Short mmCIF file of C-alpha atoms in Angstrom, two decimals:
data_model
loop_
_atom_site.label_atom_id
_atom_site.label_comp_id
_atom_site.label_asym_id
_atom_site.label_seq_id
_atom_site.Cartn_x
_atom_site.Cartn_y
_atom_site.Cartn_z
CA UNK A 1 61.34 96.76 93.62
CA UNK A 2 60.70 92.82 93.60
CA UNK A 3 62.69 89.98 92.21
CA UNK A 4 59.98 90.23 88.97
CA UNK A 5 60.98 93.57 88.44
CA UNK A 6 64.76 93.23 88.62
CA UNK A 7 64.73 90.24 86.83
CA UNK A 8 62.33 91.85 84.31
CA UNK A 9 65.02 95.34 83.72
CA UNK A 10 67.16 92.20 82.84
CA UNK A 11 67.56 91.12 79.00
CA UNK A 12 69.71 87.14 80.36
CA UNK A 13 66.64 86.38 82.10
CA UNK A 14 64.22 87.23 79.19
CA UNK A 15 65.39 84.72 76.91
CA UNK A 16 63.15 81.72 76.43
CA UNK A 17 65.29 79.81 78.91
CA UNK A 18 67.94 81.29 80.86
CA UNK A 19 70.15 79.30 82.42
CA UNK A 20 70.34 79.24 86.31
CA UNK A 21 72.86 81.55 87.47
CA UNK A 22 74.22 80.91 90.80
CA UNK A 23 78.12 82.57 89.40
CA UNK A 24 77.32 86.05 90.77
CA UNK A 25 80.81 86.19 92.82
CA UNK A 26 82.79 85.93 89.33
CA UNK A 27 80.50 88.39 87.13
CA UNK A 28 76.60 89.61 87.67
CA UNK A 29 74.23 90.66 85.35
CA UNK A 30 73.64 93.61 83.65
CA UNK A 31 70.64 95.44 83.63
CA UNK A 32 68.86 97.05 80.55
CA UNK A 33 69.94 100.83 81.98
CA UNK A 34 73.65 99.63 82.53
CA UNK A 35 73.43 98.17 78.88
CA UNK A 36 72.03 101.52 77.14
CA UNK A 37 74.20 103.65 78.91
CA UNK A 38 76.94 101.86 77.46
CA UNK A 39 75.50 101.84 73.98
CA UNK A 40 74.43 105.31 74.04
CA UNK A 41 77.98 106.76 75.16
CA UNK A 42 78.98 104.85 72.21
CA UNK A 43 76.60 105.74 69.63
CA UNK A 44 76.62 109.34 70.44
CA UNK A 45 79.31 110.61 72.77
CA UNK A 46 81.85 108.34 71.33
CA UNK A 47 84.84 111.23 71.64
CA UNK A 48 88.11 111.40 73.95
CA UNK A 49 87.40 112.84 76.79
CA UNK A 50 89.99 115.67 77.66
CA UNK A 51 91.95 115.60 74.40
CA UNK A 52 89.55 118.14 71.82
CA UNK A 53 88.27 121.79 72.19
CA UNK A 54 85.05 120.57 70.00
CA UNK A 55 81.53 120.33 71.53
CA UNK A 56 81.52 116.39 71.23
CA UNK A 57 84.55 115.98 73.54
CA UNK A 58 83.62 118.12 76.02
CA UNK A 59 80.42 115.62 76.00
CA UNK A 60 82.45 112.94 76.70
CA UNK A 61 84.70 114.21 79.30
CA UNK A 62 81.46 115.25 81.11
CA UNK A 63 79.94 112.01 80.79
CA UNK A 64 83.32 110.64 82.39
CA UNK A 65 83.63 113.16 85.30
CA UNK A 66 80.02 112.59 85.67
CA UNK A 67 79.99 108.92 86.41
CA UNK A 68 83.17 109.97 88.93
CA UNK A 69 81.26 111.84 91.04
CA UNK A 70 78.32 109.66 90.63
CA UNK A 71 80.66 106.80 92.36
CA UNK A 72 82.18 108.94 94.84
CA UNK A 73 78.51 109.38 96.30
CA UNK A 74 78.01 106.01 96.15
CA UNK A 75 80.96 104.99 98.49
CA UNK A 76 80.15 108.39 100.47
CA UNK A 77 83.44 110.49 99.26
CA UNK A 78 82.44 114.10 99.24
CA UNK A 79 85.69 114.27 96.87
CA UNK A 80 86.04 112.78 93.46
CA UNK A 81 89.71 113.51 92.81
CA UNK A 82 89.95 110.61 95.44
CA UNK A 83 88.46 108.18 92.63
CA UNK A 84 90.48 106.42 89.86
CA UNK A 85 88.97 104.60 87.27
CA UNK A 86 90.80 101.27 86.40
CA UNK A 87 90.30 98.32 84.37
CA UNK A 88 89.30 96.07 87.24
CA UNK A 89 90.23 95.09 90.98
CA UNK A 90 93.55 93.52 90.39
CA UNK A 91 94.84 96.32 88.39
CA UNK A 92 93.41 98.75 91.12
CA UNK A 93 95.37 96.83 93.89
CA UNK A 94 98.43 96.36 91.24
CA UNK A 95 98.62 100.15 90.74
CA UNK A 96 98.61 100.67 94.61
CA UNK A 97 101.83 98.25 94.68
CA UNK A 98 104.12 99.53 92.03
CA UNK A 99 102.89 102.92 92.91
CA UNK A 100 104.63 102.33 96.24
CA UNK A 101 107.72 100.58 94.63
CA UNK A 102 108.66 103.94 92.84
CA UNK A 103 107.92 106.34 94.74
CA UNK A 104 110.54 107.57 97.28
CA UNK A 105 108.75 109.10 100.05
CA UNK A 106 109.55 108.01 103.54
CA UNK A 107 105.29 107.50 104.17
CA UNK A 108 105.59 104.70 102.00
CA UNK A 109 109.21 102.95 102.90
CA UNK A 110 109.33 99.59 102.88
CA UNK A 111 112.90 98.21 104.49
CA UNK A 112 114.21 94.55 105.01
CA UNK A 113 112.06 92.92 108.38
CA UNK A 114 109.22 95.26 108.04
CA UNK A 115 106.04 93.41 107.88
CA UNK A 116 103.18 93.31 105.22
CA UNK A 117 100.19 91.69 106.70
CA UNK A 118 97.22 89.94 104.50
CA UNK A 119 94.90 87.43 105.40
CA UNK A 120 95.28 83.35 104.29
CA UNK A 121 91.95 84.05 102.82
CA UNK A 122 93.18 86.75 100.23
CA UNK A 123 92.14 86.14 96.50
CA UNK A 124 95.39 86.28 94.51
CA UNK A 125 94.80 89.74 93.32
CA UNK A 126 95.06 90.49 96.57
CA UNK A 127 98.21 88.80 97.29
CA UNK A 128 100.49 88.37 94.51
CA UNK A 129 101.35 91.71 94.23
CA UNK A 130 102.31 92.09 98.17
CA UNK A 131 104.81 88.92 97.69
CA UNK A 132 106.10 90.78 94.93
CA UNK A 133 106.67 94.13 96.91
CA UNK A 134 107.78 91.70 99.82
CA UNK A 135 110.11 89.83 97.98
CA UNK A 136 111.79 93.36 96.08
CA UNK A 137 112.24 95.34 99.63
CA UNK A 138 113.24 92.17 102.02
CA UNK A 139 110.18 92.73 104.24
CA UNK A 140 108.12 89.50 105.56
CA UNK A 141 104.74 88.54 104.51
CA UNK A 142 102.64 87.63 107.11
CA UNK A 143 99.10 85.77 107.27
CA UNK A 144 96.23 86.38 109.44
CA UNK A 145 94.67 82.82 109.87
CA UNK A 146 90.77 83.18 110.82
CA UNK A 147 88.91 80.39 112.98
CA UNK A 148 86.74 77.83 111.80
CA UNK A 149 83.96 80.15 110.38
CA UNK A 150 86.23 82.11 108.55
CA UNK A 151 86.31 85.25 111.09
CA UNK A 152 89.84 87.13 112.06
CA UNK A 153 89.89 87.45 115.46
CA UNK A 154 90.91 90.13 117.72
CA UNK A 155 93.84 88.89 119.27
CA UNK A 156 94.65 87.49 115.43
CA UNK A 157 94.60 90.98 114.48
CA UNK A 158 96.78 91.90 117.37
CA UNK A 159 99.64 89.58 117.32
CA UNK A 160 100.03 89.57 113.39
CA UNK A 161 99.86 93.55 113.15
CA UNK A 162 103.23 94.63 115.35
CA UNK A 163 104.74 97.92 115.39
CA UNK A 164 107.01 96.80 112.38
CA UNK A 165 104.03 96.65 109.78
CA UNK A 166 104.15 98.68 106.95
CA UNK A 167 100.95 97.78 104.81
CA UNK A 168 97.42 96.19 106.02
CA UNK A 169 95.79 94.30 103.07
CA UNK A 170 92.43 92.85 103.29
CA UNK A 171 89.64 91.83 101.43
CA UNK A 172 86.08 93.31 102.69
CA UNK A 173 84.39 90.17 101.82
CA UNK A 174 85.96 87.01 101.31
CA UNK A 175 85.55 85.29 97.72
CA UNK A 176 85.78 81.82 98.82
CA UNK A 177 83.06 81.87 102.35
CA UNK A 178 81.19 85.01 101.87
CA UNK A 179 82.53 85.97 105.23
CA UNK A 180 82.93 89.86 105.91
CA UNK A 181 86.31 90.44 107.34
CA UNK A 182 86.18 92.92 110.84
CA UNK A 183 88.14 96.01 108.58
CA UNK A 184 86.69 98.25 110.98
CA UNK A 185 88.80 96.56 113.87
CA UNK A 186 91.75 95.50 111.07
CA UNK A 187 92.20 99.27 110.10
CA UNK A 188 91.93 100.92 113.72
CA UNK A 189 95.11 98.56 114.67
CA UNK A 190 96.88 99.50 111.40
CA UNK A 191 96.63 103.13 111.73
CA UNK A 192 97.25 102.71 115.61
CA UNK A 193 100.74 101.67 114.09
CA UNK A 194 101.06 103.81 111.12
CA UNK A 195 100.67 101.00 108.82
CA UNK A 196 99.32 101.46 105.20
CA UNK A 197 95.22 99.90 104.41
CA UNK A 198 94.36 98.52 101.33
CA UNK A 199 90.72 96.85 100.98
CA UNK A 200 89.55 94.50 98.30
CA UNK A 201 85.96 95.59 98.02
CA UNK A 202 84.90 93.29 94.92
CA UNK A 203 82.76 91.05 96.81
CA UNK A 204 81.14 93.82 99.08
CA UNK A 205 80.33 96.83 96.90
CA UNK A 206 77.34 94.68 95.30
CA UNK A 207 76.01 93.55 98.64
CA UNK A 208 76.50 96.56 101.26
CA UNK A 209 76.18 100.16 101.86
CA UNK A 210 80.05 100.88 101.76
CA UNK A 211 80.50 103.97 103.47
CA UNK A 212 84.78 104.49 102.11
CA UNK A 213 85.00 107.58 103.93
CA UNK A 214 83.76 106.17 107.34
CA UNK A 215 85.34 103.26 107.28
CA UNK A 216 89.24 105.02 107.85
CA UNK A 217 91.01 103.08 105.12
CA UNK A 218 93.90 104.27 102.95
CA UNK A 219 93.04 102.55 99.54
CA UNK A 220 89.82 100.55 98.48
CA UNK A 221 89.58 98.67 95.26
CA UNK A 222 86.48 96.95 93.20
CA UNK A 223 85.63 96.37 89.93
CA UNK A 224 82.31 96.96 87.73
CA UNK A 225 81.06 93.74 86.83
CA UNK A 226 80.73 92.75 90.20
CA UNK A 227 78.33 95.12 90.72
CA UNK A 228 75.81 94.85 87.81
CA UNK A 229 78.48 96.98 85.83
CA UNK A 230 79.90 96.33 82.46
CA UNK A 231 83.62 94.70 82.15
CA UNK A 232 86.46 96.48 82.23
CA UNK A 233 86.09 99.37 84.39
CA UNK A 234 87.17 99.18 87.82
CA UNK A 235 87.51 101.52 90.74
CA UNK A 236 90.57 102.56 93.20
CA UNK A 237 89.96 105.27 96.30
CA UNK A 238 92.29 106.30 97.41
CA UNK A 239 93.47 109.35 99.93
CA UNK A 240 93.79 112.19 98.96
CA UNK A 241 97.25 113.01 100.27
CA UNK A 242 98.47 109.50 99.74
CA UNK A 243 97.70 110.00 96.00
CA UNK A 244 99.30 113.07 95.63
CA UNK A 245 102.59 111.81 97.37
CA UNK A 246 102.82 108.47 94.81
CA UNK A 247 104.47 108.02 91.80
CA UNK A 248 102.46 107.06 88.66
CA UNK A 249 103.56 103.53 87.47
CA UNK A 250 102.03 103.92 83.87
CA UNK A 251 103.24 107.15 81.46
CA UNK A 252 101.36 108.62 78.73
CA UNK A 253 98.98 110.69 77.29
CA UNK A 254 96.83 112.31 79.85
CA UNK A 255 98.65 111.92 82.63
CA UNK A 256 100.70 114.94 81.94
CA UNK A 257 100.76 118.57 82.30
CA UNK A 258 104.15 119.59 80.56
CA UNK A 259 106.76 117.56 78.84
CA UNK A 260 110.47 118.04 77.97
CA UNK A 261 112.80 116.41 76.20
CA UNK A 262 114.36 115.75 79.56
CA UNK A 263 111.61 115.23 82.47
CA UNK A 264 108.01 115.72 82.74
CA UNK A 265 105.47 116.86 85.31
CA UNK A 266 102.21 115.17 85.84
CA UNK A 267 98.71 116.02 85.82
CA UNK A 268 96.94 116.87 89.30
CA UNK A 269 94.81 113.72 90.87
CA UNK A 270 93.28 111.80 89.50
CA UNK A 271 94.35 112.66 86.14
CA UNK A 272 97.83 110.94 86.62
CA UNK A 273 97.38 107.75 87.27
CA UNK A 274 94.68 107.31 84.02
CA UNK A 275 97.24 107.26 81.05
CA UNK A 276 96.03 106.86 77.74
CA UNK A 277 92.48 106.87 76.88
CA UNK A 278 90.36 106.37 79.39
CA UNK A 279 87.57 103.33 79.45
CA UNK A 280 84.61 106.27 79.60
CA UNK A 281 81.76 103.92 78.18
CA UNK A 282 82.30 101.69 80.97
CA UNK A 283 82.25 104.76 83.42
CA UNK A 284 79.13 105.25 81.96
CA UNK A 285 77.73 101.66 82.52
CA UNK A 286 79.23 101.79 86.16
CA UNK A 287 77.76 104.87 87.23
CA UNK A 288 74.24 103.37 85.81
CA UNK A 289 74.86 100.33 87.79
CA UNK A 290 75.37 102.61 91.01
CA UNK A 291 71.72 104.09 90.11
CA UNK A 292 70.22 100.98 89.53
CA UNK A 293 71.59 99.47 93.04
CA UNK A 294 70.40 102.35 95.10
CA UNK A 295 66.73 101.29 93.63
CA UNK A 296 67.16 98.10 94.56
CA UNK A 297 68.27 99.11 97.68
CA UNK A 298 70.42 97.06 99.71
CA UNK A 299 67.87 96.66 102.37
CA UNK A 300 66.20 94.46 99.84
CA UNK A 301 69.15 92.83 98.33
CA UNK A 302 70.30 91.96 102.13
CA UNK A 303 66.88 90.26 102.60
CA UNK A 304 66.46 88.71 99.26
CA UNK A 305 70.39 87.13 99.46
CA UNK A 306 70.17 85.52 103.17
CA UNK A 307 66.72 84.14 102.63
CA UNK A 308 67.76 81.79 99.19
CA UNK A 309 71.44 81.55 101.16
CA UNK A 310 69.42 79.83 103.81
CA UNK A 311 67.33 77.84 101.48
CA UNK A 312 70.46 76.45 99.86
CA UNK A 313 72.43 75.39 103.10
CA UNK A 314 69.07 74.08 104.40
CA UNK A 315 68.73 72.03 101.32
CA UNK A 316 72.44 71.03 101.74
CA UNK A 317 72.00 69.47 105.18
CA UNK A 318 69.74 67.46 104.38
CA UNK A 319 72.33 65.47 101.68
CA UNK A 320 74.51 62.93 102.77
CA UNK A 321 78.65 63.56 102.19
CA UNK A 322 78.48 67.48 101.64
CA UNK A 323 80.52 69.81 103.30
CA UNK A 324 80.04 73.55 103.78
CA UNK A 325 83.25 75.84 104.42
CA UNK A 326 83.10 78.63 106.98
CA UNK A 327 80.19 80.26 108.89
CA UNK A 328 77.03 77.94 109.84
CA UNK A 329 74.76 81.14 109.65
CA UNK A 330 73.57 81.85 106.24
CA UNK A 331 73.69 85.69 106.74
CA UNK A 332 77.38 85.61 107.45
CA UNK A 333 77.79 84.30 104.13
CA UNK A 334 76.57 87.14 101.46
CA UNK A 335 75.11 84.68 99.14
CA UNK A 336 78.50 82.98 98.86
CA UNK A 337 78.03 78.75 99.67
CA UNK A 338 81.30 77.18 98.70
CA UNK A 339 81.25 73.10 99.21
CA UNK A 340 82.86 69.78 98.54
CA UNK A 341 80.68 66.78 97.84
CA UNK A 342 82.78 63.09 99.34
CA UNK A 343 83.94 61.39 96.69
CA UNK A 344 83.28 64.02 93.89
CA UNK A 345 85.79 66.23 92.58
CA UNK A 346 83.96 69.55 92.14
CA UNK A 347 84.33 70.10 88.17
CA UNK A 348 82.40 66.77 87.84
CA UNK A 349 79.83 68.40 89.97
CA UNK A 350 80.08 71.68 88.32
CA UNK A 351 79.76 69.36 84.98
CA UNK A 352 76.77 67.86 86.40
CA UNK A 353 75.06 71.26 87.51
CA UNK A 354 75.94 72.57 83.92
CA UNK A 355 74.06 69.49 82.11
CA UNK A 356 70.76 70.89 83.86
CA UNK A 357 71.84 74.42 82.58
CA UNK A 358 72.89 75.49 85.98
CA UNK A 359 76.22 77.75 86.30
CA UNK A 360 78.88 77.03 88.95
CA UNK A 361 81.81 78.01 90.02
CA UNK A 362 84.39 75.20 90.58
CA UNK A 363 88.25 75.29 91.34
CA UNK A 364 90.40 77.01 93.57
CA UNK A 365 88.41 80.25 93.11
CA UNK A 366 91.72 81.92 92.73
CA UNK A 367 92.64 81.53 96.42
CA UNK A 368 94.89 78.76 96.63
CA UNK A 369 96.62 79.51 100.25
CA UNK A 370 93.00 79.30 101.79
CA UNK A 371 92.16 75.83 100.18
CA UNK A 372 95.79 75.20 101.45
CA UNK A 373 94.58 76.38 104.64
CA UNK A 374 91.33 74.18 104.83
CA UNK A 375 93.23 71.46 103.35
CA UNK A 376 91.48 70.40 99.73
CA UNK A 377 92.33 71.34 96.36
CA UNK A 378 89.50 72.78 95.44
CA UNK A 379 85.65 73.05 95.86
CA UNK A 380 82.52 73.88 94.16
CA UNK A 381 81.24 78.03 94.75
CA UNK A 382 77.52 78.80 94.53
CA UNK A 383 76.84 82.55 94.44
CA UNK A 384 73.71 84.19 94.62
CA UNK A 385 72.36 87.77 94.00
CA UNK A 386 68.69 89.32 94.21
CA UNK A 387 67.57 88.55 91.07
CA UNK A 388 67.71 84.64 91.64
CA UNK A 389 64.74 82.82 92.88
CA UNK A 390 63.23 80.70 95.00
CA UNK A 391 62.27 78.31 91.91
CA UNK A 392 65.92 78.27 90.71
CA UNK A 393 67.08 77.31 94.22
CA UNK A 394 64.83 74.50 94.10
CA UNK A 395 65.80 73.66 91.01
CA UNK A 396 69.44 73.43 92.00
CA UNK A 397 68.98 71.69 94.82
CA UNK A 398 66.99 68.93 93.27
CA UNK A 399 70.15 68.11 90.76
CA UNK A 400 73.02 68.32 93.63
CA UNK A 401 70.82 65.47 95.75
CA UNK A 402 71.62 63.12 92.21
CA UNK A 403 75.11 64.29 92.28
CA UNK A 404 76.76 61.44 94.06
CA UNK A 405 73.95 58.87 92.61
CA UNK A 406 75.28 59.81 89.03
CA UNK A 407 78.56 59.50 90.19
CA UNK A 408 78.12 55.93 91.31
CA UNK A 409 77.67 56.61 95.15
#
């Protein structure tokens, strides 16, 4: 498959004149089989799954279980119980949290001085609910700090994860520098002190083979429309065991097997942490998305995303007053260029971009302790995927080398 043909599956870049899209971090794409798989669930399965003993429901409920296992496969999990569908990534990690807060088990004990270790480069979905769970059980938050190209060392990894750590949380890939965080290394010294892992995969799922089972971790969230899904559907993992010993923070239908006046006793995994009705037309449009990534193949999408990553840094260089956070390698970036012009606060340059119908990100990307960290307010975030082009590089970097002349530089 070629950029023609992915671009091509694509109804956005079949109008007359798409815009340039270079936002692919915040939301990708859909493609025409994640659309119609959405539209067909809801012109003809369009039922509750679980809740009727008629032929239409049981369509439905297999349509949702389908596009369960279908994910499972796709993060290598030979067991779909360990899947729950979500709304997104923050709710995935949220659930996680005030899982933990109510359940009293002593695997997931959090006391006063225990650690919970994140990195500085955490988006705040990622973050906010740890200083929550910090700041309700007394234990300390504590930052791994990574060097100038964004990478966690070892001996970071060793001195901020002690013997008192309770929970590891880390993002995969970072949303700010496109920089893929050593988990491997991050989860090996967690378990080695019995510490909890939680992964934010949203920035990886889209871009990498992400082999879940391999990679050791206890919980691993992302969200659809990251990944050429639709919006809100999102995925947790999570361990078997470790699922079975929490606590569901949301009641309600579904999540049930028998109810008292008094108490109630919940449904087997995964069952009981999916109150209410379930999102199953977005199940539907994920698990298409899954398909339709495995023919792109990520081979291709590697390939495709370092060589217009390289063509934009390249281009960048050559400018006078830009700087480019993190890694000077365009393959340690995942299509992820995040940059400050001198003298230019980043929405005029995002408003700039946008005049010549090309989309930016520009802000604090929702990670405010690393922009702490590198010391600006904000910056401007160019992301790129394997259906942009060559052309609409080009294109973009032609308007960014007026920036600062239409500024008054």
């Amino acid at each position: 498959m070629t950029v023609h043909d992915i671009r091509h599956n694509i109804s956005f870049f079949r109008q007359e004149r798409p815009p340039v899209y270079f936002d692919n971090s915040a939301t990708t794409q859909q493609p025409d089989e994640v659309i119609r798989a959405v539209i067909n669930f809801s012109r003809y399965t369009n039922a509750n799954p679980f809740r009727g003993l008629y032929d239409l429901s049981g369509e439905a409920t297999a349509v949702y279980e389908a596009a369960r296992k279908k994910v499972a496969a796709f993060l290598n999990i030979s067991d779909p119980r360990q899947i729950v569908f979500t709304r997104n990534t923050t709710e995935s990690i949220n659930l996680v949290a005030e899982c933990i807060l109510r359940t009293n088990h002593s695997r997931f004990r959090i006391d006063p001085g225990d650690r919970i270790v994140v990195t500085v480069s955490e988006h705040h979905s990622n973050l906010l609910p740890w200083q929550r769970l910090a700041r309700i059980t007394g234990a300390r938050l504590v930052f791994m700090e990574p060097d100038s190209t964004g990478l966690i060392t070892d001996a970071e990894i060793e001195s901020r994860i002690t013997d008192r750590t309770k929970l590891v949380a880390a993002a995969h890939v970072s949303n700010v520098w496109g920089r893929v965080n050593p988990i491997d290394k991050i989860i090996l010294r967690a378990r080695s002190v019995g510490a909890l892992t939680v992964i934010d995969g949203a920035q990886a799922v889209a871009h990498m083979k992400v082999d879940v089972r391999n990679t050791g971790c206890d919980f691993y969230a992302f969200s659809g429309h990251k990944m050429l899904g639709p919006m809100g559907i999102g995925v947790l993992f999570g361990r078997a065991d470790l699922l079975e010993q929490l606590d569901p923070f949301l009641s309600g239908g579904e999540m049930i097997e028998y109810v008292t006046r008094e108490s109630a006793t919940y449904a087997p995994i995964p069952h009981k942490f999916e109150a209410g009705t379930v999102n199953a037309a977005g199940a539907a449009g994920l698990a298409a998305a899954c398909d339709y990534i495995d023919k792109i193949g990520f081979d291709y999408i590697k390939s495709q995303v370092n060589t217009l990553t390289a063509e934009v840094m390249n281009g960048m260089r050559e400018m006078e007053g830009i700087t480019v956070y993190g890694s000077r390698n365009p393959s340690e970036h995942n299509g992820i260029v995040s940059f400050s012009i001198a003298g230019c606060h980043p929405h005029d340059v995002a408003s700039i971009l946008n005049e010549d119908h090309i989309c930016v990100r520009a802000g604090h990307h929702c990670a405010q302790p690393l922009m702490q960290f590198l010391g600006i307010g904000s910056c401007v975030r160019c992301s790129l995927y394997a259906y942009n082009t060559h052309r609409e590089v080009s294109r973009f970097i032609d308007c960014l080398s007026r920036v600062r002349k239409v500024m008054g530089y």
